[in-house]
């Protein structure tokens, strides 16, 4: 019996632990060969030999279960390393079919006290890291499509966050990066559709090493049940989006956690104001907009804070 991802190869970034690890294991379980990316070189064990990295440990876990996997230790925020990552997948497996961008870091602080490095490092790893891998994967699929004379199987699953949707006050760098990821996703979806490639984004909620402080004491698991914030609740959606069955799903944004998947609608225009003259004046805008917002709920903004209340029904 064939599996949904039989014959396909995938890259998962930041896959040494947590969410990325669960995603890599799920893709392998569904039949994909996986390049497990996680930044960091081997250290030394107690005997003086090289110790296994988290990426190597996950790759070995996949191989022990009968799958195929190799590890990659490059920094996806480095342009050359991202090129090497995609090349490794193509060299090892003959082609790349699935790219899951998951690698990320947190440097939480209020905007009025954030340092330049805290801003730059988060934007670099999340947003530039997503771009770098997408840049080389998309070029690969474009060339394959041209050679084949038609569409190929290409899937990108990007990782955004509810912090972007809800406007997380203590995460201006992270929220900005994750909002940028959504813009990158929809642009990529439009650009690559002609080649058979889809690009979608997920906003996962998962208790991992990176988020242990964020979710401390939040939705603790029952003694006999799976943690509602377990990465295993997220990985199946990634596996689905990677598969042929999701060919008609493109440029979408999902919130996923705790046995629930929510489809987020695109922004809608809720009001339009036209000047009665050639150009707006301050007084005219004051008359139109001040009264409009006076009739709106207090505290309402573009932020969709209601997503934070989503849970399995």
PDB file of C-alpha atoms in Angstrom:
ATOM      1  CA  UNK A   1       0.000   0.000   0.000  1.00  0.00           C
ATOM      2  CA  UNK A   2       1.505   3.324  -1.041  1.00  0.00           C
ATOM      3  CA  UNK A   3       1.832   6.214   1.354  1.00  0.00           C
ATOM      4  CA  UNK A   4       0.763   9.815   0.546  1.00  0.00           C
ATOM      5  CA  UNK A   5       4.358  11.054   0.214  1.00  0.00           C
ATOM      6  CA  UNK A   6       5.988   7.984  -1.331  1.00  0.00           C
ATOM      7  CA  UNK A   7       8.730   8.976  -3.760  1.00  0.00           C
ATOM      8  CA  UNK A   8       8.880  12.557  -2.510  1.00  0.00           C
ATOM      9  CA  UNK A   9      11.700  14.333  -0.716  1.00  0.00           C
ATOM     10  CA  UNK A  10      11.367  17.076   1.859  1.00  0.00           C
ATOM     11  CA  UNK A  11      13.376  19.636   3.781  1.00  0.00           C
ATOM     12  CA  UNK A  12      12.326  20.638   7.292  1.00  0.00           C
ATOM     13  CA  UNK A  13      14.261  23.498   8.855  1.00  0.00           C
ATOM     14  CA  UNK A  14      14.735  23.804  12.603  1.00  0.00           C
ATOM     15  CA  UNK A  15      13.902  20.109  12.823  1.00  0.00           C
ATOM     16  CA  UNK A  16      16.250  19.008  15.585  1.00  0.00           C
ATOM     17  CA  UNK A  17      13.662  19.518  18.321  1.00  0.00           C
ATOM     18  CA  UNK A  18      10.090  20.490  19.038  1.00  0.00           C
ATOM     19  CA  UNK A  19       7.744  21.355  16.216  1.00  0.00           C
ATOM     20  CA  UNK A  20      10.244  20.803  13.406  1.00  0.00           C
ATOM     21  CA  UNK A  21      11.132  17.371  14.753  1.00  0.00           C
ATOM     22  CA  UNK A  22       7.453  16.357  14.866  1.00  0.00           C
ATOM     23  CA  UNK A  23       6.983  17.630  11.319  1.00  0.00           C
ATOM     24  CA  UNK A  24      10.021  15.749  10.006  1.00  0.00           C
ATOM     25  CA  UNK A  25       8.870  12.532  11.658  1.00  0.00           C
ATOM     26  CA  UNK A  26       5.355  12.952  10.242  1.00  0.00           C
ATOM     27  CA  UNK A  27       6.604  13.535   6.696  1.00  0.00           C
ATOM     28  CA  UNK A  28       8.805  10.440   6.985  1.00  0.00           C
ATOM     29  CA  UNK A  29       5.880   8.420   8.377  1.00  0.00           C
ATOM     30  CA  UNK A  30       3.890   9.423   5.300  1.00  0.00           C
ATOM     31  CA  UNK A  31       6.667   8.141   3.040  1.00  0.00           C
ATOM     32  CA  UNK A  32       8.909  11.141   2.325  1.00  0.00           C
ATOM     33  CA  UNK A  33      12.692  11.129   2.408  1.00  0.00           C
ATOM     34  CA  UNK A  34      13.713  13.981   4.694  1.00  0.00           C
ATOM     35  CA  UNK A  35      16.602  16.396   4.986  1.00  0.00           C
ATOM     36  CA  UNK A  36      16.597  17.325   8.671  1.00  0.00           C
ATOM     37  CA  UNK A  37      18.023  20.821   9.094  1.00  0.00           C
ATOM     38  CA  UNK A  38      19.019  22.286  12.438  1.00  0.00           C
ATOM     39  CA  UNK A  39      21.779  24.810  13.081  1.00  0.00           C
ATOM     40  CA  UNK A  40      24.771  23.657  15.081  1.00  0.00           C
ATOM     41  CA  UNK A  41      27.901  21.572  14.611  1.00  0.00           C
ATOM     42  CA  UNK A  42      28.753  18.367  16.532  1.00  0.00           C
ATOM     43  CA  UNK A  43      30.372  18.754  19.920  1.00  0.00           C
ATOM     44  CA  UNK A  44      32.478  16.211  21.791  1.00  0.00           C
ATOM     45  CA  UNK A  45      31.254  13.364  23.932  1.00  0.00           C
ATOM     46  CA  UNK A  46      32.905  12.008  27.087  1.00  0.00           C
ATOM     47  CA  UNK A  47      35.308   9.803  25.104  1.00  0.00           C
ATOM     48  CA  UNK A  48      36.586  12.617  22.920  1.00  0.00           C
ATOM     49  CA  UNK A  49      34.507  11.558  19.920  1.00  0.00           C
ATOM     50  CA  UNK A  50      31.978  13.683  18.110  1.00  0.00           C
ATOM     51  CA  UNK A  51      28.557  13.824  19.756  1.00  0.00           C
ATOM     52  CA  UNK A  52      25.410  13.556  17.684  1.00  0.00           C
ATOM     53  CA  UNK A  53      23.603  16.794  16.929  1.00  0.00           C
ATOM     54  CA  UNK A  54      19.824  17.123  17.344  1.00  0.00           C
ATOM     55  CA  UNK A  55      19.492  17.037  13.530  1.00  0.00           C
ATOM     56  CA  UNK A  56      21.477  13.796  13.344  1.00  0.00           C
ATOM     57  CA  UNK A  57      19.444  12.274  16.161  1.00  0.00           C
ATOM     58  CA  UNK A  58      16.179  12.974  14.328  1.00  0.00           C
ATOM     59  CA  UNK A  59      17.601  11.669  11.046  1.00  0.00           C
ATOM     60  CA  UNK A  60      18.685   8.492  12.829  1.00  0.00           C
ATOM     61  CA  UNK A  61      15.227   8.167  14.397  1.00  0.00           C
ATOM     62  CA  UNK A  62      13.718   8.282  10.918  1.00  0.00           C
ATOM     63  CA  UNK A  63      16.182   5.726   9.562  1.00  0.00           C
ATOM     64  CA  UNK A  64      15.601   3.421  12.539  1.00  0.00           C
ATOM     65  CA  UNK A  65      11.902   3.430  11.682  1.00  0.00           C
ATOM     66  CA  UNK A  66      12.692   2.351   8.121  1.00  0.00           C
ATOM     67  CA  UNK A  67      12.730   5.756   6.453  1.00  0.00           C
ATOM     68  CA  UNK A  68      15.396   7.751   4.672  1.00  0.00           C
ATOM     69  CA  UNK A  69      16.917  10.905   6.143  1.00  0.00           C
ATOM     70  CA  UNK A  70      20.086  12.973   6.191  1.00  0.00           C
ATOM     71  CA  UNK A  71      21.098  15.811   8.504  1.00  0.00           C
ATOM     72  CA  UNK A  72      22.130  19.351   7.574  1.00  0.00           C
ATOM     73  CA  UNK A  73      23.647  21.766  10.084  1.00  0.00           C
ATOM     74  CA  UNK A  74      23.681  25.063   8.198  1.00  0.00           C
ATOM     75  CA  UNK A  75      22.100  28.351   9.221  1.00  0.00           C
ATOM     76  CA  UNK A  76      19.141  28.923   6.898  1.00  0.00           C
ATOM     77  CA  UNK A  77      19.445  32.678   7.465  1.00  0.00           C
ATOM     78  CA  UNK A  78      22.765  32.469   5.605  1.00  0.00           C
ATOM     79  CA  UNK A  79      22.169  32.710   1.847  1.00  0.00           C
ATOM     80  CA  UNK A  80      24.946  30.293   0.892  1.00  0.00           C
ATOM     81  CA  UNK A  81      23.933  27.761   3.558  1.00  0.00           C
ATOM     82  CA  UNK A  82      20.350  27.781   2.261  1.00  0.00           C
ATOM     83  CA  UNK A  83      21.662  27.122  -1.253  1.00  0.00           C
ATOM     84  CA  UNK A  84      23.678  24.188   0.102  1.00  0.00           C
ATOM     85  CA  UNK A  85      20.614  22.847   1.940  1.00  0.00           C
ATOM     86  CA  UNK A  86      18.494  22.697  -1.206  1.00  0.00           C
ATOM     87  CA  UNK A  87      21.440  21.281  -3.171  1.00  0.00           C
ATOM     88  CA  UNK A  88      21.842  18.535  -0.541  1.00  0.00           C
ATOM     89  CA  UNK A  89      18.230  17.452  -1.023  1.00  0.00           C
ATOM     90  CA  UNK A  90      18.561  17.442  -4.805  1.00  0.00           C
ATOM     91  CA  UNK A  91      21.916  15.631  -4.770  1.00  0.00           C
ATOM     92  CA  UNK A  92      20.800  13.029  -2.230  1.00  0.00           C
ATOM     93  CA  UNK A  93      17.306  12.313  -3.517  1.00  0.00           C
ATOM     94  CA  UNK A  94      17.396  13.518  -7.124  1.00  0.00           C
ATOM     95  CA  UNK A  95      14.915  16.317  -6.538  1.00  0.00           C
ATOM     96  CA  UNK A  96      13.168  18.383  -3.883  1.00  0.00           C
ATOM     97  CA  UNK A  97       9.395  18.214  -3.523  1.00  0.00           C
ATOM     98  CA  UNK A  98       8.521  19.734  -0.146  1.00  0.00           C
ATOM     99  CA  UNK A  99       9.965  22.627   1.848  1.00  0.00           C
ATOM    100  CA  UNK A 100       8.828  23.181   5.428  1.00  0.00           C
ATOM    101  CA  UNK A 101      10.222  26.406   6.901  1.00  0.00           C
ATOM    102  CA  UNK A 102      10.140  26.138  10.675  1.00  0.00           C
ATOM    103  CA  UNK A 103      13.467  27.433  12.027  1.00  0.00           C
ATOM    104  CA  UNK A 104      13.119  30.351  14.420  1.00  0.00           C
ATOM    105  CA  UNK A 105      14.200  32.073  17.607  1.00  0.00           C
ATOM    106  CA  UNK A 106      12.610  34.356  20.200  1.00  0.00           C
ATOM    107  CA  UNK A 107      13.986  37.571  21.659  1.00  0.00           C
ATOM    108  CA  UNK A 108      10.918  38.922  23.449  1.00  0.00           C
ATOM    109  CA  UNK A 109      10.848  42.464  24.785  1.00  0.00           C
ATOM    110  CA  UNK A 110       8.566  45.498  24.681  1.00  0.00           C
ATOM    111  CA  UNK A 111       9.159  47.764  21.709  1.00  0.00           C
ATOM    112  CA  UNK A 112      10.375  50.655  23.877  1.00  0.00           C
ATOM    113  CA  UNK A 113      13.175  48.563  25.376  1.00  0.00           C
ATOM    114  CA  UNK A 114      14.124  46.258  22.490  1.00  0.00           C
ATOM    115  CA  UNK A 115      17.724  46.364  21.313  1.00  0.00           C
ATOM    116  CA  UNK A 116      18.791  46.578  17.691  1.00  0.00           C
ATOM    117  CA  UNK A 117      20.287  43.079  17.855  1.00  0.00           C
ATOM    118  CA  UNK A 118      17.079  41.630  19.321  1.00  0.00           C
ATOM    119  CA  UNK A 119      15.167  43.085  16.390  1.00  0.00           C
ATOM    120  CA  UNK A 120      17.685  42.164  13.697  1.00  0.00           C
ATOM    121  CA  UNK A 121      18.315  38.593  14.851  1.00  0.00           C
ATOM    122  CA  UNK A 122      14.625  37.633  14.887  1.00  0.00           C
ATOM    123  CA  UNK A 123      13.924  39.213  11.499  1.00  0.00           C
ATOM    124  CA  UNK A 124      17.043  37.512  10.119  1.00  0.00           C
ATOM    125  CA  UNK A 125      16.260  33.981  11.268  1.00  0.00           C
ATOM    126  CA  UNK A 126      12.518  33.980  10.624  1.00  0.00           C
ATOM    127  CA  UNK A 127      11.947  36.200   7.618  1.00  0.00           C
ATOM    128  CA  UNK A 128      15.267  36.036   5.800  1.00  0.00           C
ATOM    129  CA  UNK A 129      15.529  32.334   6.625  1.00  0.00           C
ATOM    130  CA  UNK A 130      12.151  31.701   4.987  1.00  0.00           C
ATOM    131  CA  UNK A 131      13.167  33.733   1.945  1.00  0.00           C
ATOM    132  CA  UNK A 132      16.549  32.064   1.503  1.00  0.00           C
ATOM    133  CA  UNK A 133      15.253  28.511   1.315  1.00  0.00           C
ATOM    134  CA  UNK A 134      12.254  29.567  -0.773  1.00  0.00           C
ATOM    135  CA  UNK A 135      14.571  31.345  -3.218  1.00  0.00           C
ATOM    136  CA  UNK A 136      16.528  28.198  -4.068  1.00  0.00           C
ATOM    137  CA  UNK A 137      13.647  25.732  -3.848  1.00  0.00           C
ATOM    138  CA  UNK A 138      11.524  27.852  -6.189  1.00  0.00           C
ATOM    139  CA  UNK A 139      14.357  28.098  -8.725  1.00  0.00           C
ATOM    140  CA  UNK A 140      14.658  24.304  -8.622  1.00  0.00           C
ATOM    141  CA  UNK A 141      10.948  23.826  -9.264  1.00  0.00           C
ATOM    142  CA  UNK A 142      10.903  26.391 -12.054  1.00  0.00           C
ATOM    143  CA  UNK A 143      13.725  24.609 -13.851  1.00  0.00           C
ATOM    144  CA  UNK A 144      12.079  21.217 -13.357  1.00  0.00           C
ATOM    145  CA  UNK A 145       8.789  22.536 -14.679  1.00  0.00           C
ATOM    146  CA  UNK A 146      10.479  24.012 -17.754  1.00  0.00           C
ATOM    147  CA  UNK A 147      12.268  20.720 -18.406  1.00  0.00           C
ATOM    148  CA  UNK A 148       9.070  18.703 -17.931  1.00  0.00           C
ATOM    149  CA  UNK A 149       6.963  21.067 -19.988  1.00  0.00           C
ATOM    150  CA  UNK A 150       4.321  21.269 -17.288  1.00  0.00           C
ATOM    151  CA  UNK A 151       3.581  21.435 -13.565  1.00  0.00           C
ATOM    152  CA  UNK A 152       5.656  19.589 -10.972  1.00  0.00           C
ATOM    153  CA  UNK A 153       4.963  18.631  -7.366  1.00  0.00           C
ATOM    154  CA  UNK A 154       6.234  21.458  -5.194  1.00  0.00           C
ATOM    155  CA  UNK A 155       4.980  22.333  -1.729  1.00  0.00           C
ATOM    156  CA  UNK A 156       6.023  25.091   0.664  1.00  0.00           C
ATOM    157  CA  UNK A 157       4.695  25.181   4.220  1.00  0.00           C
ATOM    158  CA  UNK A 158       5.761  28.330   6.055  1.00  0.00           C
ATOM    159  CA  UNK A 159       5.451  29.020   9.760  1.00  0.00           C
ATOM    160  CA  UNK A 160       3.721  32.222  10.847  1.00  0.00           C
ATOM    161  CA  UNK A 161       2.235  32.855  14.284  1.00  0.00           C
ATOM    162  CA  UNK A 162      -0.806  34.034  16.197  1.00  0.00           C
ATOM    163  CA  UNK A 163       1.531  36.753  17.490  1.00  0.00           C
ATOM    164  CA  UNK A 164       1.157  38.390  14.083  1.00  0.00           C
ATOM    165  CA  UNK A 165      -2.609  37.942  13.974  1.00  0.00           C
ATOM    166  CA  UNK A 166      -3.250  39.140  17.509  1.00  0.00           C
ATOM    167  CA  UNK A 167      -0.542  41.805  17.756  1.00  0.00           C
ATOM    168  CA  UNK A 168       1.441  40.337  20.640  1.00  0.00           C
ATOM    169  CA  UNK A 169       2.549  43.337  22.699  1.00  0.00           C
ATOM    170  CA  UNK A 170       5.800  41.848  23.983  1.00  0.00           C
ATOM    171  CA  UNK A 171       6.908  40.458  20.628  1.00  0.00           C
ATOM    172  CA  UNK A 172       7.172  43.313  18.105  1.00  0.00           C
ATOM    173  CA  UNK A 173      10.128  41.677  16.319  1.00  0.00           C
ATOM    174  CA  UNK A 174       8.495  38.252  16.196  1.00  0.00           C
ATOM    175  CA  UNK A 175       5.074  39.597  15.165  1.00  0.00           C
ATOM    176  CA  UNK A 176       6.656  41.673  12.395  1.00  0.00           C
ATOM    177  CA  UNK A 177       8.694  38.725  11.118  1.00  0.00           C
ATOM    178  CA  UNK A 178       5.689  36.417  11.144  1.00  0.00           C
ATOM    179  CA  UNK A 179       3.543  38.993   9.361  1.00  0.00           C
ATOM    180  CA  UNK A 180       6.282  39.204   6.755  1.00  0.00           C
ATOM    181  CA  UNK A 181       6.192  35.442   6.387  1.00  0.00           C
ATOM    182  CA  UNK A 182       2.505  35.632   5.427  1.00  0.00           C
ATOM    183  CA  UNK A 183       3.271  38.282   2.817  1.00  0.00           C
ATOM    184  CA  UNK A 184       6.094  36.131   1.462  1.00  0.00           C
ATOM    185  CA  UNK A 185       3.759  33.135   1.381  1.00  0.00           C
ATOM    186  CA  UNK A 186       0.979  34.790  -0.612  1.00  0.00           C
ATOM    187  CA  UNK A 187       3.459  36.355  -3.034  1.00  0.00           C
ATOM    188  CA  UNK A 188       5.182  33.010  -3.540  1.00  0.00           C
ATOM    189  CA  UNK A 189       1.844  31.252  -3.997  1.00  0.00           C
ATOM    190  CA  UNK A 190       0.942  33.640  -6.811  1.00  0.00           C
ATOM    191  CA  UNK A 191       4.359  33.453  -8.471  1.00  0.00           C
ATOM    192  CA  UNK A 192       4.754  29.670  -8.452  1.00  0.00           C
ATOM    193  CA  UNK A 193       1.200  28.429  -9.114  1.00  0.00           C
ATOM    194  CA  UNK A 194       1.929  28.129 -12.838  1.00  0.00           C
ATOM    195  CA  UNK A 195       4.641  25.570 -12.051  1.00  0.00           C
ATOM    196  CA  UNK A 196       2.375  23.370  -9.913  1.00  0.00           C
ATOM    197  CA  UNK A 197       3.834  24.676  -6.659  1.00  0.00           C
ATOM    198  CA  UNK A 198       1.710  25.687  -3.674  1.00  0.00           C
ATOM    199  CA  UNK A 199       2.714  27.842  -0.710  1.00  0.00           C
ATOM    200  CA  UNK A 200       0.726  27.986   2.508  1.00  0.00           C
ATOM    201  CA  UNK A 201       1.355  29.242   6.038  1.00  0.00           C
ATOM    202  CA  UNK A 202       0.429  27.856   9.412  1.00  0.00           C
ATOM    203  CA  UNK A 203       0.111  29.568  12.782  1.00  0.00           C
ATOM    204  CA  UNK A 204       0.875  26.715  15.180  1.00  0.00           C
ATOM    205  CA  UNK A 205       0.506  26.774  18.928  1.00  0.00           C
ATOM    206  CA  UNK A 206       2.916  24.243  20.428  1.00  0.00           C
ATOM    207  CA  UNK A 207       4.765  23.785  23.688  1.00  0.00           C
ATOM    208  CA  UNK A 208       8.415  23.514  22.676  1.00  0.00           C
ATOM    209  CA  UNK A 209      11.773  24.539  24.074  1.00  0.00           C
ATOM    210  CA  UNK A 210      11.430  27.885  22.292  1.00  0.00           C
ATOM    211  CA  UNK A 211       7.958  28.597  23.704  1.00  0.00           C
ATOM    212  CA  UNK A 212       8.209  27.038  27.163  1.00  0.00           C
ATOM    213  CA  UNK A 213       8.099  30.471  28.818  1.00  0.00           C
ATOM    214  CA  UNK A 214       5.287  31.710  26.571  1.00  0.00           C
ATOM    215  CA  UNK A 215       3.015  28.778  27.425  1.00  0.00           C
ATOM    216  CA  UNK A 216       4.119  28.160  31.009  1.00  0.00           C
ATOM    217  CA  UNK A 217       1.027  27.044  32.935  1.00  0.00           C
ATOM    218  CA  UNK A 218      -1.182  27.347  29.834  1.00  0.00           C
ATOM    219  CA  UNK A 219      -3.549  24.502  28.919  1.00  0.00           C
ATOM    220  CA  UNK A 220      -1.669  21.896  30.905  1.00  0.00           C
ATOM    221  CA  UNK A 221      -2.265  18.356  29.628  1.00  0.00           C
ATOM    222  CA  UNK A 222      -4.525  15.903  31.390  1.00  0.00           C
ATOM    223  CA  UNK A 223      -2.690  13.108  33.191  1.00  0.00           C
ATOM    224  CA  UNK A 224      -3.877  10.497  30.707  1.00  0.00           C
ATOM    225  CA  UNK A 225      -4.067  12.558  27.522  1.00  0.00           C
ATOM    226  CA  UNK A 226      -1.971  14.233  24.873  1.00  0.00           C
ATOM    227  CA  UNK A 227      -0.903  17.776  25.699  1.00  0.00           C
ATOM    228  CA  UNK A 228      -3.239  20.146  23.815  1.00  0.00           C
ATOM    229  CA  UNK A 229      -0.089  22.060  22.890  1.00  0.00           C
ATOM    230  CA  UNK A 230       1.861  19.027  21.717  1.00  0.00           C
ATOM    231  CA  UNK A 231       3.620  19.501  18.338  1.00  0.00           C
ATOM    232  CA  UNK A 232       1.966  16.236  17.306  1.00  0.00           C
ATOM    233  CA  UNK A 233      -1.282  18.187  16.887  1.00  0.00           C
ATOM    234  CA  UNK A 234       0.384  20.388  14.249  1.00  0.00           C
ATOM    235  CA  UNK A 235       2.416  17.903  12.217  1.00  0.00           C
ATOM    236  CA  UNK A 236      -0.534  16.170  10.453  1.00  0.00           C
ATOM    237  CA  UNK A 237      -1.603  19.448   8.813  1.00  0.00           C
ATOM    238  CA  UNK A 238       1.935  19.919   7.511  1.00  0.00           C
ATOM    239  CA  UNK A 239       1.855  16.388   6.138  1.00  0.00           C
ATOM    240  CA  UNK A 240      -1.451  17.047   4.413  1.00  0.00           C
ATOM    241  CA  UNK A 241      -0.290  20.317   2.861  1.00  0.00           C
ATOM    242  CA  UNK A 242       2.794  18.502   1.541  1.00  0.00           C
ATOM    243  CA  UNK A 243       0.751  15.828  -0.191  1.00  0.00           C
ATOM    244  CA  UNK A 244      -0.816  15.579  -3.677  1.00  0.00           C
ATOM    245  CA  UNK A 245      -4.253  15.791  -2.042  1.00  0.00           C
ATOM    246  CA  UNK A 246      -3.599  19.475  -1.213  1.00  0.00           C
ATOM    247  CA  UNK A 247      -2.924  20.543  -4.804  1.00  0.00           C
ATOM    248  CA  UNK A 248      -5.935  22.872  -4.669  1.00  0.00           C
ATOM    249  CA  UNK A 249      -4.863  24.582  -1.436  1.00  0.00           C
ATOM    250  CA  UNK A 250      -2.676  27.591  -2.170  1.00  0.00           C
ATOM    251  CA  UNK A 251      -1.938  30.928  -0.525  1.00  0.00           C
ATOM    252  CA  UNK A 252      -3.857  29.989   2.627  1.00  0.00           C
ATOM    253  CA  UNK A 253      -3.309  30.719   6.310  1.00  0.00           C
ATOM    254  CA  UNK A 254      -4.243  28.225   9.030  1.00  0.00           C
ATOM    255  CA  UNK A 255      -4.288  28.305  12.826  1.00  0.00           C
ATOM    256  CA  UNK A 256      -3.596  24.831  14.212  1.00  0.00           C
ATOM    257  CA  UNK A 257      -3.298  23.351  17.689  1.00  0.00           C
ATOM    258  CA  UNK A 258      -4.987  20.964  20.117  1.00  0.00           C
ATOM    259  CA  UNK A 259      -6.971  18.894  17.607  1.00  0.00           C
ATOM    260  CA  UNK A 260      -8.231  21.950  15.723  1.00  0.00           C
ATOM    261  CA  UNK A 261      -7.513  23.539  12.334  1.00  0.00           C
ATOM    262  CA  UNK A 262      -8.981  26.975  11.592  1.00  0.00           C
ATOM    263  CA  UNK A 263      -8.893  28.638   8.162  1.00  0.00           C
ATOM    264  CA  UNK A 264      -8.161  32.351   8.441  1.00  0.00           C
ATOM    265  CA  UNK A 265     -10.017  34.574   5.975  1.00  0.00           C
ATOM    266  CA  UNK A 266      -8.277  37.257   3.968  1.00  0.00           C
ATOM    267  CA  UNK A 267      -8.675  40.867   5.150  1.00  0.00           C
ATOM    268  CA  UNK A 268     -11.866  42.600   4.059  1.00  0.00           C
ATOM    269  CA  UNK A 269     -12.613  46.262   3.368  1.00  0.00           C
ATOM    270  CA  UNK A 270     -15.275  47.243   5.914  1.00  0.00           C
ATOM    271  CA  UNK A 271     -15.636  50.916   5.073  1.00  0.00           C
ATOM    272  CA  UNK A 272     -14.672  53.375   2.325  1.00  0.00           C
ATOM    273  CA  UNK A 273     -14.759  57.158   2.411  1.00  0.00           C
ATOM    274  CA  UNK A 274     -14.565  59.428  -0.653  1.00  0.00           C
ATOM    275  CA  UNK A 275     -13.784  63.095  -0.637  1.00  0.00           C
ATOM    276  CA  UNK A 276     -16.389  65.514  -1.930  1.00  0.00           C
ATOM    277  CA  UNK A 277     -13.574  67.672  -3.268  1.00  0.00           C
ATOM    278  CA  UNK A 278     -10.485  67.029  -5.341  1.00  0.00           C
ATOM    279  CA  UNK A 279      -8.441  66.061  -2.286  1.00  0.00           C
ATOM    280  CA  UNK A 280      -9.185  65.327   1.355  1.00  0.00           C
ATOM    281  CA  UNK A 281      -8.655  68.054   3.947  1.00  0.00           C
ATOM    282  CA  UNK A 282      -8.023  67.554   7.639  1.00  0.00           C
ATOM    283  CA  UNK A 283     -11.500  68.835   8.503  1.00  0.00           C
ATOM    284  CA  UNK A 284     -13.215  66.486   6.073  1.00  0.00           C
ATOM    285  CA  UNK A 285     -11.301  63.471   7.392  1.00  0.00           C
ATOM    286  CA  UNK A 286     -12.060  64.566  10.935  1.00  0.00           C
ATOM    287  CA  UNK A 287     -15.758  64.711  10.154  1.00  0.00           C
ATOM    288  CA  UNK A 288     -15.781  61.296   8.487  1.00  0.00           C
ATOM    289  CA  UNK A 289     -13.321  59.180  10.423  1.00  0.00           C
ATOM    290  CA  UNK A 290     -13.717  60.502  13.953  1.00  0.00           C
ATOM    291  CA  UNK A 291     -17.444  59.818  13.937  1.00  0.00           C
ATOM    292  CA  UNK A 292     -16.917  56.432  12.277  1.00  0.00           C
ATOM    293  CA  UNK A 293     -14.506  55.236  14.959  1.00  0.00           C
ATOM    294  CA  UNK A 294     -16.662  56.689  17.711  1.00  0.00           C
ATOM    295  CA  UNK A 295     -19.257  54.134  16.709  1.00  0.00           C
ATOM    296  CA  UNK A 296     -16.850  51.195  16.674  1.00  0.00           C
ATOM    297  CA  UNK A 297     -16.134  48.947  19.690  1.00  0.00           C
ATOM    298  CA  UNK A 298     -13.545  50.405  22.053  1.00  0.00           C
ATOM    299  CA  UNK A 299     -10.089  48.937  21.539  1.00  0.00           C
ATOM    300  CA  UNK A 300     -10.914  47.342  18.193  1.00  0.00           C
ATOM    301  CA  UNK A 301      -7.995  47.265  15.756  1.00  0.00           C
ATOM    302  CA  UNK A 302      -6.693  45.284  12.810  1.00  0.00           C
ATOM    303  CA  UNK A 303      -5.354  42.735  15.303  1.00  0.00           C
ATOM    304  CA  UNK A 304      -7.513  39.610  15.455  1.00  0.00           C
ATOM    305  CA  UNK A 305      -7.251  38.829  19.161  1.00  0.00           C
ATOM    306  CA  UNK A 306     -10.169  36.410  18.939  1.00  0.00           C
ATOM    307  CA  UNK A 307      -7.857  33.783  17.437  1.00  0.00           C
ATOM    308  CA  UNK A 308      -6.314  33.383  20.872  1.00  0.00           C
ATOM    309  CA  UNK A 309      -9.614  31.924  22.077  1.00  0.00           C
ATOM    310  CA  UNK A 310      -9.793  29.219  19.429  1.00  0.00           C
ATOM    311  CA  UNK A 311      -9.974  25.659  20.747  1.00  0.00           C
ATOM    312  CA  UNK A 312     -11.393  22.295  19.757  1.00  0.00           C
ATOM    313  CA  UNK A 313     -15.172  22.310  20.136  1.00  0.00           C
TER     314      UNK A 313
END
